[in-house]
Amino acid sequence: MNSPFLDRLERGPILADGAIGTLLYAQGVSPKACFEELNIAQAEAVAEVHRRYLQAGAEIIGTNTFAANRIRLAEHGLQAQVREINLQAARIARDARDLMGAPAFVAGVLGPIGIAIFEDAGSRVPVTREAYQEQIEALVDGGVDLIALETFDSLAEVEEVVLNIKSACDLPIMVQLAFNAEGRTASGETPEDVVRLLESLGVNVVGANCGAGPQTVQDVVQRMVAVAKVKVSAQPNVGQPSRAQGRYLYDSTPAQFAALARRLLEVGAWVIGGCCGTTPEHIAAMRAVLLALARAEPASHSLVVPVAM
């Protein structure tokens, strides 16, 4: 596979972005809104999120398409706009990168529809396959550099999606699952189970995101690294939020995320970034750690120094 993303991945650890919804929410978007619709209705707001993460030093930015499949969009009456929403999301991210001249990759993001659809052989299964296929094809046509699965909690669903991706394109695939405090997915799989299956499917990066918080992600990643032949990723959230005056608040600071970044790199994570509650400030703090390590160990460390923005 000829892929600039995979070439870059071999040269050293790489920094991904953080939460999109958190920043849109901070701009005054209602938590009940369909964030994916904003790709059409408020494209500049989405573009500003990407620009801020690029300025923070992210080399991977994810499209605003976590729930942009026909089943999830139908909850908002938008199922007929799947292709338009995904194409526009890819364009917004690519334009933000190109406008800034940033050496970054656009990941076409897919989120879970739900494991219940795979529990029988009824009509829902082919409908869901079509829903994923439709979204994947739109993201590929939009020019993304890789496909990223985020916050899945079932290997059965992941396998279905990965096979759909493989049938649609030859782009690199990064898969991240959410784990509970016991280090298992909601459907009971261990980190080792996840690595074994995803490597057999030819996934390029495996990892953990969101879930029970930073310490759980660190523990899961350490277990994955111990058995994985591919690169391992980590994009934790900032912990469980509290709610005050109608807003969700997170208490993990950028400084705490800098310390977390160092620990994640020490246990072998290769792609690091953030999930729910993280901001460009958190990502900038992680980038500072990457830069410091590159300066401290230029001879023994294979880190690639991010280009200054």
PDB file of C-alpha atoms in Angstrom:
ATOM      1  CA  MET A   1       0.000   0.000   0.000  1.00  0.00           C
ATOM      2  CA  ASN A   2       1.475   3.345  -1.067  1.00  0.00           C
ATOM      3  CA  SER A   3       0.410   5.722   1.690  1.00  0.00           C
ATOM      4  CA  PRO A   4       2.017   8.958   2.898  1.00  0.00           C
ATOM      5  CA  PHE A   5       0.264   8.396   6.229  1.00  0.00           C
ATOM      6  CA  LEU A   6       1.848   4.976   6.726  1.00  0.00           C
ATOM      7  CA  ASP A   7       5.222   6.363   5.664  1.00  0.00           C
ATOM      8  CA  ARG A   8       4.914   9.088   8.281  1.00  0.00           C
ATOM      9  CA  LEU A   9       3.775   6.587  10.896  1.00  0.00           C
ATOM     10  CA  GLU A  10       7.001   4.616  10.469  1.00  0.00           C
ATOM     11  CA  ARG A  11       9.125   7.675  11.165  1.00  0.00           C
ATOM     12  CA  GLY A  12       7.966   8.292  14.734  1.00  0.00           C
ATOM     13  CA  PRO A  13       5.047   8.911  17.103  1.00  0.00           C
ATOM     14  CA  ILE A  14       2.327  11.144  15.737  1.00  0.00           C
ATOM     15  CA  LEU A  15      -0.100  13.550  17.385  1.00  0.00           C
ATOM     16  CA  ALA A  16      -3.844  13.421  16.708  1.00  0.00           C
ATOM     17  CA  ASP A  17      -6.424  16.066  17.526  1.00  0.00           C
ATOM     18  CA  GLY A  18      -8.929  16.221  20.382  1.00  0.00           C
ATOM     19  CA  ALA A  19     -12.673  16.554  20.753  1.00  0.00           C
ATOM     20  CA  ILE A  20     -14.754  18.285  18.090  1.00  0.00           C
ATOM     21  CA  GLY A  21     -18.055  18.286  19.970  1.00  0.00           C
ATOM     22  CA  THR A  22     -16.489  19.886  23.047  1.00  0.00           C
ATOM     23  CA  LEU A  23     -15.378  22.909  21.021  1.00  0.00           C
ATOM     24  CA  LEU A  24     -18.644  23.214  19.107  1.00  0.00           C
ATOM     25  CA  TYR A  25     -20.489  23.023  22.421  1.00  0.00           C
ATOM     26  CA  ALA A  26     -18.255  25.800  23.765  1.00  0.00           C
ATOM     27  CA  GLN A  27     -19.260  27.929  20.757  1.00  0.00           C
ATOM     28  CA  GLY A  28     -22.876  27.738  21.923  1.00  0.00           C
ATOM     29  CA  VAL A  29     -24.122  24.788  19.888  1.00  0.00           C
ATOM     30  CA  SER A  30     -26.856  22.941  21.781  1.00  0.00           C
ATOM     31  CA  PRO A  31     -25.835  19.466  23.042  1.00  0.00           C
ATOM     32  CA  LYS A  32     -29.127  18.247  21.542  1.00  0.00           C
ATOM     33  CA  ALA A  33     -28.164  19.482  18.075  1.00  0.00           C
ATOM     34  CA  CYS A  34     -26.916  17.217  15.306  1.00  0.00           C
ATOM     35  CA  PHE A  35     -23.250  18.201  15.208  1.00  0.00           C
ATOM     36  CA  GLU A  36     -22.793  16.497  11.832  1.00  0.00           C
ATOM     37  CA  GLU A  37     -25.418  18.797  10.288  1.00  0.00           C
ATOM     38  CA  LEU A  38     -23.110  21.714  11.105  1.00  0.00           C
ATOM     39  CA  ASN A  39     -20.903  20.620   8.213  1.00  0.00           C
ATOM     40  CA  ILE A  40     -23.652  22.081   6.031  1.00  0.00           C
ATOM     41  CA  ALA A  41     -25.299  24.678   8.281  1.00  0.00           C
ATOM     42  CA  GLN A  42     -22.245  26.155  10.028  1.00  0.00           C
ATOM     43  CA  ALA A  43     -19.209  25.047   8.050  1.00  0.00           C
ATOM     44  CA  GLU A  44     -17.044  27.879   9.373  1.00  0.00           C
ATOM     45  CA  ALA A  45     -17.600  26.769  12.967  1.00  0.00           C
ATOM     46  CA  VAL A  46     -16.351  23.278  12.075  1.00  0.00           C
ATOM     47  CA  ALA A  47     -13.425  24.690  10.087  1.00  0.00           C
ATOM     48  CA  GLU A  48     -12.395  26.804  13.079  1.00  0.00           C
ATOM     49  CA  VAL A  49     -12.213  23.668  15.233  1.00  0.00           C
ATOM     50  CA  HIS A  50      -9.873  22.013  12.727  1.00  0.00           C
ATOM     51  CA  ARG A  51      -7.715  25.138  12.452  1.00  0.00           C
ATOM     52  CA  ARG A  52      -7.316  25.364  16.198  1.00  0.00           C
ATOM     53  CA  TYR A  53      -6.135  21.763  16.437  1.00  0.00           C
ATOM     54  CA  LEU A  54      -3.746  22.265  13.550  1.00  0.00           C
ATOM     55  CA  GLN A  55      -2.356  25.338  15.288  1.00  0.00           C
ATOM     56  CA  ALA A  56      -1.910  23.209  18.403  1.00  0.00           C
ATOM     57  CA  GLY A  57       0.289  20.845  16.395  1.00  0.00           C
ATOM     58  CA  ALA A  58      -2.025  17.961  15.500  1.00  0.00           C
ATOM     59  CA  GLU A  59      -0.874  15.901  12.529  1.00  0.00           C
ATOM     60  CA  ILE A  60      -4.118  13.936  12.290  1.00  0.00           C
ATOM     61  CA  ILE A  61      -7.458  15.746  12.213  1.00  0.00           C
ATOM     62  CA  GLY A  62     -10.699  13.786  12.189  1.00  0.00           C
ATOM     63  CA  THR A  63     -13.732  14.728  10.140  1.00  0.00           C
ATOM     64  CA  ASN A  64     -16.911  15.822  11.918  1.00  0.00           C
ATOM     65  CA  THR A  65     -18.699  12.629  10.898  1.00  0.00           C
ATOM     66  CA  PHE A  66     -18.890  10.446  14.012  1.00  0.00           C
ATOM     67  CA  ALA A  67     -22.649   9.873  13.594  1.00  0.00           C
ATOM     68  CA  ALA A  68     -22.961  10.778   9.907  1.00  0.00           C
ATOM     69  CA  ASN A  69     -24.555   7.527   8.786  1.00  0.00           C
ATOM     70  CA  ARG A  70     -28.149   7.229   7.615  1.00  0.00           C
ATOM     71  CA  ILE A  71     -29.352   5.430  10.764  1.00  0.00           C
ATOM     72  CA  ARG A  72     -28.029   8.012  13.205  1.00  0.00           C
ATOM     73  CA  LEU A  73     -28.907  10.946  10.925  1.00  0.00           C
ATOM     74  CA  ALA A  74     -32.481   9.650  10.647  1.00  0.00           C
ATOM     75  CA  GLU A  75     -32.934  10.675  14.293  1.00  0.00           C
ATOM     76  CA  HIS A  76     -32.758  14.254  12.984  1.00  0.00           C
ATOM     77  CA  GLY A  77     -34.578  13.677   9.697  1.00  0.00           C
ATOM     78  CA  LEU A  78     -31.312  13.972   7.751  1.00  0.00           C
ATOM     79  CA  GLN A  79     -30.937  10.457   6.328  1.00  0.00           C
ATOM     80  CA  ALA A  80     -31.169  11.735   2.752  1.00  0.00           C
ATOM     81  CA  GLN A  81     -28.115  13.966   3.269  1.00  0.00           C
ATOM     82  CA  VAL A  82     -25.530  11.336   4.165  1.00  0.00           C
ATOM     83  CA  ARG A  83     -23.371  11.840   1.110  1.00  0.00           C
ATOM     84  CA  GLU A  84     -23.563  15.631   1.212  1.00  0.00           C
ATOM     85  CA  ILE A  85     -22.690  15.802   4.921  1.00  0.00           C
ATOM     86  CA  ASN A  86     -19.713  13.447   4.625  1.00  0.00           C
ATOM     87  CA  LEU A  87     -18.332  15.023   1.456  1.00  0.00           C
ATOM     88  CA  GLN A  88     -18.604  18.457   3.026  1.00  0.00           C
ATOM     89  CA  ALA A  89     -16.949  17.292   6.257  1.00  0.00           C
ATOM     90  CA  ALA A  90     -13.969  15.932   4.325  1.00  0.00           C
ATOM     91  CA  ARG A  91     -13.731  19.131   2.304  1.00  0.00           C
ATOM     92  CA  ILE A  92     -13.814  21.334   5.403  1.00  0.00           C
ATOM     93  CA  ALA A  93     -10.976  19.398   7.030  1.00  0.00           C
ATOM     94  CA  ARG A  94      -8.878  19.289   3.856  1.00  0.00           C
ATOM     95  CA  ASP A  95      -9.382  22.988   3.187  1.00  0.00           C
ATOM     96  CA  ALA A  96      -8.397  23.869   6.768  1.00  0.00           C
ATOM     97  CA  ARG A  97      -5.209  21.856   6.407  1.00  0.00           C
ATOM     98  CA  ASP A  98      -4.371  23.229   2.982  1.00  0.00           C
ATOM     99  CA  LEU A  99      -5.110  26.834   3.943  1.00  0.00           C
ATOM    100  CA  MET A 100      -2.679  26.604   6.855  1.00  0.00           C
ATOM    101  CA  GLY A 101      -0.097  24.634   4.903  1.00  0.00           C
ATOM    102  CA  ALA A 102      -0.065  22.116   7.721  1.00  0.00           C
ATOM    103  CA  PRO A 103       1.670  18.719   7.297  1.00  0.00           C
ATOM    104  CA  ALA A 104      -1.389  16.858   8.535  1.00  0.00           C
ATOM    105  CA  PHE A 105      -3.589  13.943   7.527  1.00  0.00           C
ATOM    106  CA  VAL A 106      -7.380  13.929   7.368  1.00  0.00           C
ATOM    107  CA  ALA A 107      -9.022  10.924   8.989  1.00  0.00           C
ATOM    108  CA  GLY A 108     -12.519  10.037   7.878  1.00  0.00           C
ATOM    109  CA  VAL A 109     -14.244   9.266  11.175  1.00  0.00           C
ATOM    110  CA  LEU A 110     -16.817   6.510  11.674  1.00  0.00           C
ATOM    111  CA  GLY A 111     -18.688   5.954  14.917  1.00  0.00           C
ATOM    112  CA  PRO A 112     -20.704   2.919  16.040  1.00  0.00           C
ATOM    113  CA  ILE A 113     -24.321   2.373  15.099  1.00  0.00           C
ATOM    114  CA  GLY A 114     -24.816  -0.279  17.783  1.00  0.00           C
ATOM    115  CA  ILE A 115     -24.138  -3.953  18.430  1.00  0.00           C
ATOM    116  CA  ALA A 116     -27.854  -4.838  18.731  1.00  0.00           C
ATOM    117  CA  ILE A 117     -28.112  -4.769  14.954  1.00  0.00           C
ATOM    118  CA  PHE A 118     -25.739  -7.730  14.701  1.00  0.00           C
ATOM    119  CA  GLU A 119     -27.527  -9.937  17.206  1.00  0.00           C
ATOM    120  CA  ASP A 120     -29.775 -11.519  14.619  1.00  0.00           C
ATOM    121  CA  ALA A 121     -29.775 -12.227  10.904  1.00  0.00           C
ATOM    122  CA  GLY A 122     -32.816 -10.090  10.239  1.00  0.00           C
ATOM    123  CA  SER A 123     -33.291  -7.194   7.864  1.00  0.00           C
ATOM    124  CA  ARG A 124     -31.452  -4.732  10.085  1.00  0.00           C
ATOM    125  CA  VAL A 125     -28.052  -6.249   9.297  1.00  0.00           C
ATOM    126  CA  PRO A 126     -28.015  -5.562   5.530  1.00  0.00           C
ATOM    127  CA  VAL A 127     -29.495  -2.118   6.165  1.00  0.00           C
ATOM    128  CA  THR A 128     -26.628  -1.343   8.511  1.00  0.00           C
ATOM    129  CA  ARG A 129     -24.045  -2.671   6.082  1.00  0.00           C
ATOM    130  CA  GLU A 130     -25.474  -0.346   3.453  1.00  0.00           C
ATOM    131  CA  ALA A 131     -25.371   2.545   5.917  1.00  0.00           C
ATOM    132  CA  TYR A 132     -21.687   2.053   6.642  1.00  0.00           C
ATOM    133  CA  GLN A 133     -20.859   1.501   2.989  1.00  0.00           C
ATOM    134  CA  GLU A 134     -22.634   4.705   2.000  1.00  0.00           C
ATOM    135  CA  GLN A 135     -20.697   6.750   4.554  1.00  0.00           C
ATOM    136  CA  ILE A 136     -17.348   5.149   3.749  1.00  0.00           C
ATOM    137  CA  GLU A 137     -17.732   5.776   0.031  1.00  0.00           C
ATOM    138  CA  ALA A 138     -18.594   9.428   0.627  1.00  0.00           C
ATOM    139  CA  LEU A 139     -15.548   9.966   2.853  1.00  0.00           C
ATOM    140  CA  VAL A 140     -13.272   8.263   0.333  1.00  0.00           C
ATOM    141  CA  ASP A 141     -14.708  10.390  -2.476  1.00  0.00           C
ATOM    142  CA  GLY A 142     -14.141  13.425  -0.230  1.00  0.00           C
ATOM    143  CA  GLY A 143     -10.412  12.743  -0.253  1.00  0.00           C
ATOM    144  CA  VAL A 144      -9.600  11.575   3.281  1.00  0.00           C
ATOM    145  CA  ASP A 145      -6.160  10.076   3.916  1.00  0.00           C
ATOM    146  CA  LEU A 146      -7.261   7.270   6.233  1.00  0.00           C
ATOM    147  CA  ILE A 147     -10.398   5.857   7.847  1.00  0.00           C
ATOM    148  CA  ALA A 148     -10.668   6.032  11.645  1.00  0.00           C
ATOM    149  CA  LEU A 149     -13.149   4.074  13.746  1.00  0.00           C
ATOM    150  CA  GLU A 150     -13.747   5.682  17.135  1.00  0.00           C
ATOM    151  CA  THR A 151     -15.414   4.610  20.395  1.00  0.00           C
ATOM    152  CA  PHE A 152     -16.641   1.228  19.205  1.00  0.00           C
ATOM    153  CA  ASP A 153     -17.450  -1.207  21.985  1.00  0.00           C
ATOM    154  CA  SER A 154     -17.940  -4.481  20.090  1.00  0.00           C
ATOM    155  CA  LEU A 155     -15.566  -6.479  17.928  1.00  0.00           C
ATOM    156  CA  ALA A 156     -18.524  -7.883  15.974  1.00  0.00           C
ATOM    157  CA  GLU A 157     -19.441  -4.434  14.771  1.00  0.00           C
ATOM    158  CA  VAL A 158     -15.818  -3.452  14.175  1.00  0.00           C
ATOM    159  CA  GLU A 159     -15.259  -6.513  12.012  1.00  0.00           C
ATOM    160  CA  GLU A 160     -18.311  -5.661   9.913  1.00  0.00           C
ATOM    161  CA  VAL A 161     -17.108  -2.088   9.373  1.00  0.00           C
ATOM    162  CA  VAL A 162     -13.513  -3.040   8.585  1.00  0.00           C
ATOM    163  CA  LEU A 163     -14.652  -5.525   5.949  1.00  0.00           C
ATOM    164  CA  ASN A 164     -16.807  -2.788   4.416  1.00  0.00           C
ATOM    165  CA  ILE A 165     -13.827  -0.441   4.313  1.00  0.00           C
ATOM    166  CA  LYS A 166     -11.647  -3.087   2.700  1.00  0.00           C
ATOM    167  CA  SER A 167     -14.245  -3.629  -0.015  1.00  0.00           C
ATOM    168  CA  ALA A 168     -14.493   0.100  -0.732  1.00  0.00           C
ATOM    169  CA  CYS A 169     -10.889   1.321  -0.712  1.00  0.00           C
ATOM    170  CA  ASP A 170      -7.270   0.585   0.197  1.00  0.00           C
ATOM    171  CA  LEU A 171      -6.824   3.485   2.619  1.00  0.00           C
ATOM    172  CA  PRO A 172      -5.081   2.879   5.957  1.00  0.00           C
ATOM    173  CA  ILE A 173      -7.412   1.976   8.833  1.00  0.00           C
ATOM    174  CA  MET A 174      -7.130   3.047  12.471  1.00  0.00           C
ATOM    175  CA  VAL A 175      -9.519   1.426  14.955  1.00  0.00           C
ATOM    176  CA  GLN A 176     -10.060   2.560  18.538  1.00  0.00           C
ATOM    177  CA  LEU A 177     -12.427   0.878  20.986  1.00  0.00           C
ATOM    178  CA  ALA A 178     -13.795   2.106  24.308  1.00  0.00           C
ATOM    179  CA  PHE A 179     -12.993   0.074  27.424  1.00  0.00           C
ATOM    180  CA  ASN A 180     -14.579   0.079  30.861  1.00  0.00           C
ATOM    181  CA  ALA A 181     -12.713   0.340  34.165  1.00  0.00           C
ATOM    182  CA  GLU A 182     -12.159  -3.439  34.136  1.00  0.00           C
ATOM    183  CA  GLY A 183     -10.310  -3.201  30.828  1.00  0.00           C
ATOM    184  CA  ARG A 184     -13.011  -4.796  28.711  1.00  0.00           C
ATOM    185  CA  THR A 185     -15.316  -3.565  25.985  1.00  0.00           C
ATOM    186  CA  ALA A 186     -19.056  -3.422  26.645  1.00  0.00           C
ATOM    187  CA  SER A 187     -19.392  -6.778  24.889  1.00  0.00           C
ATOM    188  CA  GLY A 188     -16.646  -8.333  27.004  1.00  0.00           C
ATOM    189  CA  GLU A 189     -13.527  -8.358  24.822  1.00  0.00           C
ATOM    190  CA  THR A 190     -10.067  -7.818  26.302  1.00  0.00           C
ATOM    191  CA  PRO A 191      -7.320  -5.654  24.782  1.00  0.00           C
ATOM    192  CA  GLU A 192      -5.606  -8.838  23.643  1.00  0.00           C
ATOM    193  CA  ASP A 193      -8.798 -10.044  21.920  1.00  0.00           C
ATOM    194  CA  VAL A 194      -9.030  -6.737  20.102  1.00  0.00           C
ATOM    195  CA  VAL A 195      -5.438  -6.810  18.884  1.00  0.00           C
ATOM    196  CA  ARG A 196      -5.660 -10.407  17.647  1.00  0.00           C
ATOM    197  CA  LEU A 197      -8.766  -9.817  15.563  1.00  0.00           C
ATOM    198  CA  LEU A 198      -7.805  -6.420  14.176  1.00  0.00           C
ATOM    199  CA  GLU A 199      -4.352  -7.590  13.120  1.00  0.00           C
ATOM    200  CA  SER A 200      -5.935 -10.562  11.353  1.00  0.00           C
ATOM    201  CA  LEU A 201      -8.165  -8.118   9.460  1.00  0.00           C
ATOM    202  CA  GLY A 202      -5.194  -6.045   8.305  1.00  0.00           C
ATOM    203  CA  VAL A 203      -5.887  -2.932  10.388  1.00  0.00           C
ATOM    204  CA  ASN A 204      -2.901  -0.571  10.467  1.00  0.00           C
ATOM    205  CA  VAL A 205      -3.352   1.051  13.900  1.00  0.00           C
ATOM    206  CA  VAL A 206      -5.217  -0.363  16.899  1.00  0.00           C
ATOM    207  CA  GLY A 207      -5.986   1.413  20.119  1.00  0.00           C
ATOM    208  CA  ALA A 208      -8.306   2.803  22.757  1.00  0.00           C
ATOM    209  CA  ASN A 209     -10.198   6.038  23.121  1.00  0.00           C
ATOM    210  CA  CYS A 210     -12.835   7.625  25.354  1.00  0.00           C
ATOM    211  CA  GLY A 211     -14.104   4.938  27.763  1.00  0.00           C
ATOM    212  CA  ALA A 212     -13.477   5.051  31.506  1.00  0.00           C
ATOM    213  CA  GLY A 213     -10.802   7.735  31.350  1.00  0.00           C
ATOM    214  CA  PRO A 214      -7.048   8.310  31.025  1.00  0.00           C
ATOM    215  CA  GLN A 215      -5.782   5.644  33.432  1.00  0.00           C
ATOM    216  CA  THR A 216      -7.925   2.945  31.822  1.00  0.00           C
ATOM    217  CA  VAL A 217      -6.692   3.927  28.365  1.00  0.00           C
ATOM    218  CA  GLN A 218      -3.091   3.844  29.569  1.00  0.00           C
ATOM    219  CA  ASP A 219      -3.540   0.376  31.077  1.00  0.00           C
ATOM    220  CA  VAL A 220      -5.285  -0.951  27.962  1.00  0.00           C
ATOM    221  CA  VAL A 221      -2.654   0.485  25.638  1.00  0.00           C
ATOM    222  CA  GLN A 222       0.132  -1.086  27.670  1.00  0.00           C
ATOM    223  CA  ARG A 223      -1.547  -4.472  27.283  1.00  0.00           C
ATOM    224  CA  MET A 224      -2.058  -3.919  23.560  1.00  0.00           C
ATOM    225  CA  VAL A 225       1.558  -2.947  22.988  1.00  0.00           C
ATOM    226  CA  ALA A 226       2.696  -6.155  24.690  1.00  0.00           C
ATOM    227  CA  VAL A 227       1.037  -8.302  22.001  1.00  0.00           C
ATOM    228  CA  ALA A 228       0.666  -6.015  18.965  1.00  0.00           C
ATOM    229  CA  LYS A 229       2.763  -6.056  15.811  1.00  0.00           C
ATOM    230  CA  VAL A 230       1.078  -2.891  14.519  1.00  0.00           C
ATOM    231  CA  LYS A 231       1.195   0.609  15.998  1.00  0.00           C
ATOM    232  CA  VAL A 232      -1.027   1.357  18.980  1.00  0.00           C
ATOM    233  CA  SER A 233      -3.041   4.543  19.535  1.00  0.00           C
ATOM    234  CA  ALA A 234      -4.427   6.300  22.595  1.00  0.00           C
ATOM    235  CA  GLN A 235      -6.983   9.123  22.652  1.00  0.00           C
ATOM    236  CA  PRO A 236      -8.414   9.268  26.189  1.00  0.00           C
ATOM    237  CA  ASN A 237     -11.114  11.590  27.388  1.00  0.00           C
ATOM    238  CA  VAL A 238     -10.413  13.844  30.352  1.00  0.00           C
ATOM    239  CA  GLY A 239     -12.411  11.741  32.784  1.00  0.00           C
ATOM    240  CA  GLN A 240     -16.041  11.821  33.823  1.00  0.00           C
ATOM    241  CA  PRO A 241     -17.631  15.273  33.447  1.00  0.00           C
ATOM    242  CA  SER A 242     -19.537  17.221  36.036  1.00  0.00           C
ATOM    243  CA  ARG A 243     -22.449  19.479  35.176  1.00  0.00           C
ATOM    244  CA  ALA A 244     -22.819  23.072  36.358  1.00  0.00           C
ATOM    245  CA  GLN A 245     -25.145  25.823  35.131  1.00  0.00           C
ATOM    246  CA  GLY A 246     -26.270  23.681  32.208  1.00  0.00           C
ATOM    247  CA  ARG A 247     -22.763  22.920  30.948  1.00  0.00           C
ATOM    248  CA  TYR A 248     -20.491  19.900  31.156  1.00  0.00           C
ATOM    249  CA  LEU A 249     -17.191  20.614  32.905  1.00  0.00           C
ATOM    250  CA  TYR A 250     -13.989  18.554  32.885  1.00  0.00           C
ATOM    251  CA  ASP A 251     -11.224  18.925  35.437  1.00  0.00           C
ATOM    252  CA  SER A 252      -8.162  17.415  33.712  1.00  0.00           C
ATOM    253  CA  THR A 253      -5.816  20.266  32.878  1.00  0.00           C
ATOM    254  CA  PRO A 254      -3.466  20.549  29.902  1.00  0.00           C
ATOM    255  CA  ALA A 255      -0.569  20.039  32.321  1.00  0.00           C
ATOM    256  CA  GLN A 256      -2.082  16.744  33.444  1.00  0.00           C
ATOM    257  CA  PHE A 257      -2.476  15.717  29.819  1.00  0.00           C
ATOM    258  CA  ALA A 258       1.174  16.533  29.194  1.00  0.00           C
ATOM    259  CA  ALA A 259       2.128  14.129  31.989  1.00  0.00           C
ATOM    260  CA  LEU A 260      -0.274  11.574  30.514  1.00  0.00           C
ATOM    261  CA  ALA A 261       1.303  11.952  27.081  1.00  0.00           C
ATOM    262  CA  ARG A 262       4.700  11.131  28.518  1.00  0.00           C
ATOM    263  CA  ARG A 263       3.336   8.019  30.236  1.00  0.00           C
ATOM    264  CA  LEU A 264       1.530   6.884  27.090  1.00  0.00           C
ATOM    265  CA  LEU A 265       4.702   7.213  25.050  1.00  0.00           C
ATOM    266  CA  GLU A 266       6.673   5.364  27.722  1.00  0.00           C
ATOM    267  CA  VAL A 267       4.324   2.368  27.562  1.00  0.00           C
ATOM    268  CA  GLY A 268       4.562   2.303  23.774  1.00  0.00           C
ATOM    269  CA  ALA A 269       1.682   4.339  22.342  1.00  0.00           C
ATOM    270  CA  TRP A 270       2.504   5.591  18.864  1.00  0.00           C
ATOM    271  CA  VAL A 271      -0.520   7.759  18.043  1.00  0.00           C
ATOM    272  CA  ILE A 272      -1.611  10.035  20.899  1.00  0.00           C
ATOM    273  CA  GLY A 273      -4.378  12.611  21.144  1.00  0.00           C
ATOM    274  CA  GLY A 274      -7.603  13.294  23.009  1.00  0.00           C
ATOM    275  CA  CYS A 275     -11.302  12.535  23.113  1.00  0.00           C
ATOM    276  CA  CYS A 276     -14.275  14.010  25.009  1.00  0.00           C
ATOM    277  CA  GLY A 277     -13.480  17.155  26.954  1.00  0.00           C
ATOM    278  CA  THR A 278     -10.080  17.762  25.364  1.00  0.00           C
ATOM    279  CA  THR A 279      -9.255  21.073  23.726  1.00  0.00           C
ATOM    280  CA  PRO A 280      -6.449  22.511  21.590  1.00  0.00           C
ATOM    281  CA  GLU A 281      -4.734  23.443  24.844  1.00  0.00           C
ATOM    282  CA  HIS A 282      -4.590  19.771  25.851  1.00  0.00           C
ATOM    283  CA  ILE A 283      -3.242  18.819  22.424  1.00  0.00           C
ATOM    284  CA  ALA A 284      -0.639  21.607  22.500  1.00  0.00           C
ATOM    285  CA  ALA A 285       0.546  20.293  25.872  1.00  0.00           C
ATOM    286  CA  MET A 286       0.955  16.817  24.383  1.00  0.00           C
ATOM    287  CA  ARG A 287       2.850  18.254  21.447  1.00  0.00           C
ATOM    288  CA  ALA A 288       5.249  19.985  23.831  1.00  0.00           C
ATOM    289  CA  VAL A 289       6.088  16.591  25.299  1.00  0.00           C
ATOM    290  CA  LEU A 290       6.836  15.175  21.850  1.00  0.00           C
ATOM    291  CA  LEU A 291       9.090  18.134  21.093  1.00  0.00           C
ATOM    292  CA  ALA A 292      10.895  17.859  24.433  1.00  0.00           C
ATOM    293  CA  LEU A 293      11.564  14.157  23.937  1.00  0.00           C
ATOM    294  CA  ALA A 294      12.865  14.761  20.431  1.00  0.00           C
ATOM    295  CA  ARG A 295      15.286  17.412  21.730  1.00  0.00           C
ATOM    296  CA  ALA A 296      16.370  15.350  24.754  1.00  0.00           C
ATOM    297  CA  GLU A 297      17.110  12.128  22.872  1.00  0.00           C
ATOM    298  CA  PRO A 298      17.969  13.044  19.274  1.00  0.00           C
ATOM    299  CA  ALA A 299      20.287  10.093  18.789  1.00  0.00           C
ATOM    300  CA  SER A 300      18.252   7.338  20.421  1.00  0.00           C
ATOM    301  CA  HIS A 301      14.702   8.474  19.832  1.00  0.00           C
ATOM    302  CA  SER A 302      12.991   8.200  16.453  1.00  0.00           C
ATOM    303  CA  LEU A 303      10.562  11.033  17.126  1.00  0.00           C
ATOM    304  CA  VAL A 304       9.772  13.328  14.235  1.00  0.00           C
ATOM    305  CA  VAL A 305       9.723  16.940  15.367  1.00  0.00           C
ATOM    306  CA  PRO A 306       6.387  18.542  14.360  1.00  0.00           C
ATOM    307  CA  VAL A 307       6.639  21.547  12.092  1.00  0.00           C
ATOM    308  CA  ALA A 308       6.044  24.804  13.957  1.00  0.00           C
ATOM    309  CA  MET A 309       2.668  26.332  13.181  1.00  0.00           C
TER     310      MET A 309
END
